[in-house]
Coordinates of C-alpha atoms in Angstrom, one line a residue:
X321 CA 9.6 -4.8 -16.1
X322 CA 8.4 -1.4 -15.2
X323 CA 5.6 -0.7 -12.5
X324 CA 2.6 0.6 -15.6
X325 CA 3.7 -3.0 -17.6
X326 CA 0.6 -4.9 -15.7
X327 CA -1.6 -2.4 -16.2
X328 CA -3.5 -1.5 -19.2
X329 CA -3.3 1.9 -20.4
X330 CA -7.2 2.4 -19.6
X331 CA -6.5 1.5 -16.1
X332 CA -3.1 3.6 -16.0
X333 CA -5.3 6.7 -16.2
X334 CA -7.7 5.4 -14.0
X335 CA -4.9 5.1 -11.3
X336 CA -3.7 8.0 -11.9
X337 CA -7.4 9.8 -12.2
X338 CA -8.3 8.6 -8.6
X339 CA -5.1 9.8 -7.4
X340 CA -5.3 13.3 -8.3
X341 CA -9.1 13.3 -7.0
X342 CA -7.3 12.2 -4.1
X343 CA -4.7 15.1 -4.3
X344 CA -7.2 17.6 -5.1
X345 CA -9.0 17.2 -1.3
X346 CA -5.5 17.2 0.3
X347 CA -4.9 20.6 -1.4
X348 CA -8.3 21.6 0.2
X349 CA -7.2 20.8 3.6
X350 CA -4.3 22.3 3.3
X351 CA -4.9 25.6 1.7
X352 CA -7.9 26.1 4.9
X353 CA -5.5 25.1 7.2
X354 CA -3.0 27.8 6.0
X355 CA -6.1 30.1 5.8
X356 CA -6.4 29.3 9.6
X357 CA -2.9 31.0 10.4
X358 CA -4.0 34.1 7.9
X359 CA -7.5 34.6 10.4
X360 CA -5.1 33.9 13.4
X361 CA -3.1 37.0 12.2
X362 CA -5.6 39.4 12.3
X363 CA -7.2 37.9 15.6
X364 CA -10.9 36.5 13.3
X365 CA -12.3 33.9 15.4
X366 CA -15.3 33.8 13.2
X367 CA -13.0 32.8 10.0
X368 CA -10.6 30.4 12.6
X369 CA -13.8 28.7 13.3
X370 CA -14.8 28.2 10.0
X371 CA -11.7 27.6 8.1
X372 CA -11.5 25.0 10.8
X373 CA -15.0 23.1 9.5
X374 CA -13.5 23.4 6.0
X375 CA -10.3 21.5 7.2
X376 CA -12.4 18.7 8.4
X377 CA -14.6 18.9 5.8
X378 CA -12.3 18.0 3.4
X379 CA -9.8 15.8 5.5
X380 CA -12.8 13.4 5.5
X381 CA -13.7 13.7 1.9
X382 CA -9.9 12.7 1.0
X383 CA -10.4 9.9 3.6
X384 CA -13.3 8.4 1.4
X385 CA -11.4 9.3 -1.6
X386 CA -7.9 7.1 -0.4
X387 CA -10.6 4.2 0.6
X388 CA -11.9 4.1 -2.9
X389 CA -8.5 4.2 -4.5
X390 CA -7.3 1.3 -2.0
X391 CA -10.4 -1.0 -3.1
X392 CA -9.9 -0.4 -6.2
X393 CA -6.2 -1.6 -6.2
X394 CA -7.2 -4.9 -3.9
X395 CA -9.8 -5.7 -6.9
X396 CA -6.8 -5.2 -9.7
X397 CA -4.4 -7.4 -11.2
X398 CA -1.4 -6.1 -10.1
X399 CA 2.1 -7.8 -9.0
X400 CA 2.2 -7.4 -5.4
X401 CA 5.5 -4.6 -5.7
X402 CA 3.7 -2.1 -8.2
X403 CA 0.5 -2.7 -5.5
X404 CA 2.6 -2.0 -2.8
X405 CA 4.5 0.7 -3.9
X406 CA 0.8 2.7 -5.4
X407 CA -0.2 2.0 -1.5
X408 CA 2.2 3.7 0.1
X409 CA 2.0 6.6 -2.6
X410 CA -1.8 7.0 -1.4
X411 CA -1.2 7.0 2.0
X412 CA 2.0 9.2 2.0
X413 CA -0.3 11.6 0.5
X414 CA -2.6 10.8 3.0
X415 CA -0.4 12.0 5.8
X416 CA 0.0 15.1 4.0
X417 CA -3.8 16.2 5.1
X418 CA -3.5 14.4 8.2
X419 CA -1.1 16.4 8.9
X420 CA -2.4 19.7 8.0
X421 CA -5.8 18.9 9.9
X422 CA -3.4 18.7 13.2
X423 CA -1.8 22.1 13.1
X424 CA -5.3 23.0 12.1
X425 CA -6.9 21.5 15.3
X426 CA -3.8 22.7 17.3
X427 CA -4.8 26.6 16.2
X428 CA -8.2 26.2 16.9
X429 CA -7.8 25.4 20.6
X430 CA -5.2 28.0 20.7
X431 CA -6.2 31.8 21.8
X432 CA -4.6 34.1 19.4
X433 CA -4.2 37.1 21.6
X434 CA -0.4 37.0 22.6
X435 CA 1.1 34.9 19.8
X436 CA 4.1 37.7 18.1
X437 CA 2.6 38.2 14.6
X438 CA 6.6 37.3 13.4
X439 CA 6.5 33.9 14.4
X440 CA 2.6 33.8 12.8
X441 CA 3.9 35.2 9.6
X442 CA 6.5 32.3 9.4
X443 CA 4.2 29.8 10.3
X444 CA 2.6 31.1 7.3
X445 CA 5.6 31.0 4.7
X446 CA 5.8 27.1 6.3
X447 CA 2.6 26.2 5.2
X448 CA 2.3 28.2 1.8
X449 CA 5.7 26.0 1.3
X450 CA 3.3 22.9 2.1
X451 CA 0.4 24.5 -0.4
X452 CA 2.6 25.2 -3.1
X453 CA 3.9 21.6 -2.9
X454 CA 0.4 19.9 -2.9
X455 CA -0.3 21.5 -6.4
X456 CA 3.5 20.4 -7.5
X457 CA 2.4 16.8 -6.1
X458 CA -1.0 17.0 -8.5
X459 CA 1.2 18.5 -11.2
X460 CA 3.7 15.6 -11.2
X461 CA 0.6 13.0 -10.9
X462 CA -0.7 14.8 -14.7
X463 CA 2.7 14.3 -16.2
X464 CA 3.4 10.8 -15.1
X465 CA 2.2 8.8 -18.0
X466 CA 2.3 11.7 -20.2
X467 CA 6.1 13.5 -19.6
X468 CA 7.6 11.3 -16.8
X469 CA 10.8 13.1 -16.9
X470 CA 9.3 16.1 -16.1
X471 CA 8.6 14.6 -12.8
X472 CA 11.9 14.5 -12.0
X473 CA 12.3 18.1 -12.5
X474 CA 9.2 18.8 -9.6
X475 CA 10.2 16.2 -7.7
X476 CA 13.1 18.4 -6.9
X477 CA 11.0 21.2 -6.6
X478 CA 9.5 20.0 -3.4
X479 CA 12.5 18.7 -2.1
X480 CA 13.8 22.1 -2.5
X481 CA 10.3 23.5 -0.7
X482 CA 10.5 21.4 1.9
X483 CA 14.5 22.1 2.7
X484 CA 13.2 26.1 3.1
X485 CA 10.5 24.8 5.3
X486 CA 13.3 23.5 7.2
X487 CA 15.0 26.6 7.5
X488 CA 12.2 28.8 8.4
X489 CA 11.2 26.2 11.1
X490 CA 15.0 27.2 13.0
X491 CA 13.7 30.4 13.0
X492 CA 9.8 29.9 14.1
X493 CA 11.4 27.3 17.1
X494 CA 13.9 30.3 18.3
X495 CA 10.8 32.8 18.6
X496 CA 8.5 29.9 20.5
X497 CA 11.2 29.5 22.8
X498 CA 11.3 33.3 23.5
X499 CA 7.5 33.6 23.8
X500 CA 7.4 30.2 26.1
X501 CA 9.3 32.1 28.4
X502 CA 6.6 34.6 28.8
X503 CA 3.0 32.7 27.9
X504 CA 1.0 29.9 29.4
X505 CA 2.5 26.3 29.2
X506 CA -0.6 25.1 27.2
X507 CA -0.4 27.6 24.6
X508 CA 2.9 27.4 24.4
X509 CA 2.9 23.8 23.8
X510 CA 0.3 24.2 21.2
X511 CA 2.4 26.5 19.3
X512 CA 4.9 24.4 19.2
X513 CA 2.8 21.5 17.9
X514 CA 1.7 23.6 15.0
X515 CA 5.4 24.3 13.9
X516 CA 6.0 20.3 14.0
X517 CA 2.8 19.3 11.9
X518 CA 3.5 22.3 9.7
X519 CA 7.2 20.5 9.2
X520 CA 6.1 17.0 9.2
X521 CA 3.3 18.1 6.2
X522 CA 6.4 19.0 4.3
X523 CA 8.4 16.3 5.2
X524 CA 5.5 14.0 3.8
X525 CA 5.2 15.7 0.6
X526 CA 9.0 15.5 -0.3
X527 CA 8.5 11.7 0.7
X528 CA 5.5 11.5 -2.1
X529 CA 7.8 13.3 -4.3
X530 CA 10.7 10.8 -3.7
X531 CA 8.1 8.2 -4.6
X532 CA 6.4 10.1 -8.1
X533 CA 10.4 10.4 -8.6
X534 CA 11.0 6.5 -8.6
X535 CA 8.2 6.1 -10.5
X536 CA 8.3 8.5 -13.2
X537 CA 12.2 6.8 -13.1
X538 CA 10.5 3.1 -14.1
X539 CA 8.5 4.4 -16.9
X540 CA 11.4 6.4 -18.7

């Protein structure tokens, strides 16, 4: 019995139409959040400041999206593994933006004046990798009823996204440790922060991928 077979086909899409509302803020917060890096590169404090308003802007609006989707699922029919397995799909997701609004709050208490534009540049690469795999995560949401095999194939994608993030982040951690040697403690710290919630962003969205995967798997 496959995770769709209590569902009606009307209430499929619905699933699946919430989902990618959902989707569609966490790409919000995370392209602003990555926008925050971009103004920390040319030293903006303006657009820090307001990409920063944009990241909790939509990091709330996804909040009250994922509440929706999760009373919507506790009114349902559903057996109680396709319910749980949708639930952690939402909130995986979630983590995603939760995620992205920490490295976001991390640079906004950071002063860019010192920070080696290297280790800011990779810091972007990180999160474009984290960007590129929200839309992938959308993507795979549109082609789950519709081509689930084609899941499969972004599923990988991320994965493969994320294991570059992986990579660039030995290189980022090698510069912090250089520049910690020579900044304040707090800032340094801070940095540092950024490069984990940048990498733990990623790791989330291979872990919604590994989860669209198993999904897409059931309804083949």
């Amino acid at each position: 019995m496959t995770l769709w077979s209590w569902i009606s086909r009307r209430r499929q899409w619905d699933v699946i139409r919430f989902y990618i509302e959902h989707v569609d803020k966490i790409i919000e917060v995370v392209d602003h959040a990555k926008k925050m890096i971009e103004f920390f590169l040319v030293k903006d404090l303006e657009g820090i400041k307001r990409e920063w308003y944009e990241v909790f802007k939509y990091e709330k609006e996804a909040d009250e999206v994922k509440r929706r989707i999760l009373s919507e699922l506790s009114r349902e029919t559903f057996h109680p593994i396709d319910r749980e397995e949708l639930i952690r799909l939402v909130l995986t997701s979630d983590d995603v933006a939760a995620y992205a609004k920490g490295w976001g709050r991390r640079l906004s208490l950071i002063e860019p004046t010192n920070i080696p534009e290297s280790t800011l540049i990779k810091l972007r690469e990180m999160a474009e990798n984290v960007r590129k795999s929200t839309l992938l995560m959308k993507s795979a949401a549109e082609k789950l009823l519709s081509n689930p095999k084609e899941v499969l194939n972004i599923s990988n994608e991320i994965e493969r996204l994320e294991e570059e993030t992986d990579d660039i982040r030995h290189e980022v951690f090698k510069e912090i440790l250089k520049y910690c040697e020579e900044s304040k403690i707090s800032q340094c710290l801070m940095l540092k922060e950024v490069m984990d919630s940048i990498e733990n962003s990623a790791d989330k969205c291979e872990d919604v991928a590994d989860m669209l995967r198993s999904i897409a798997l059931l309804s083949i």
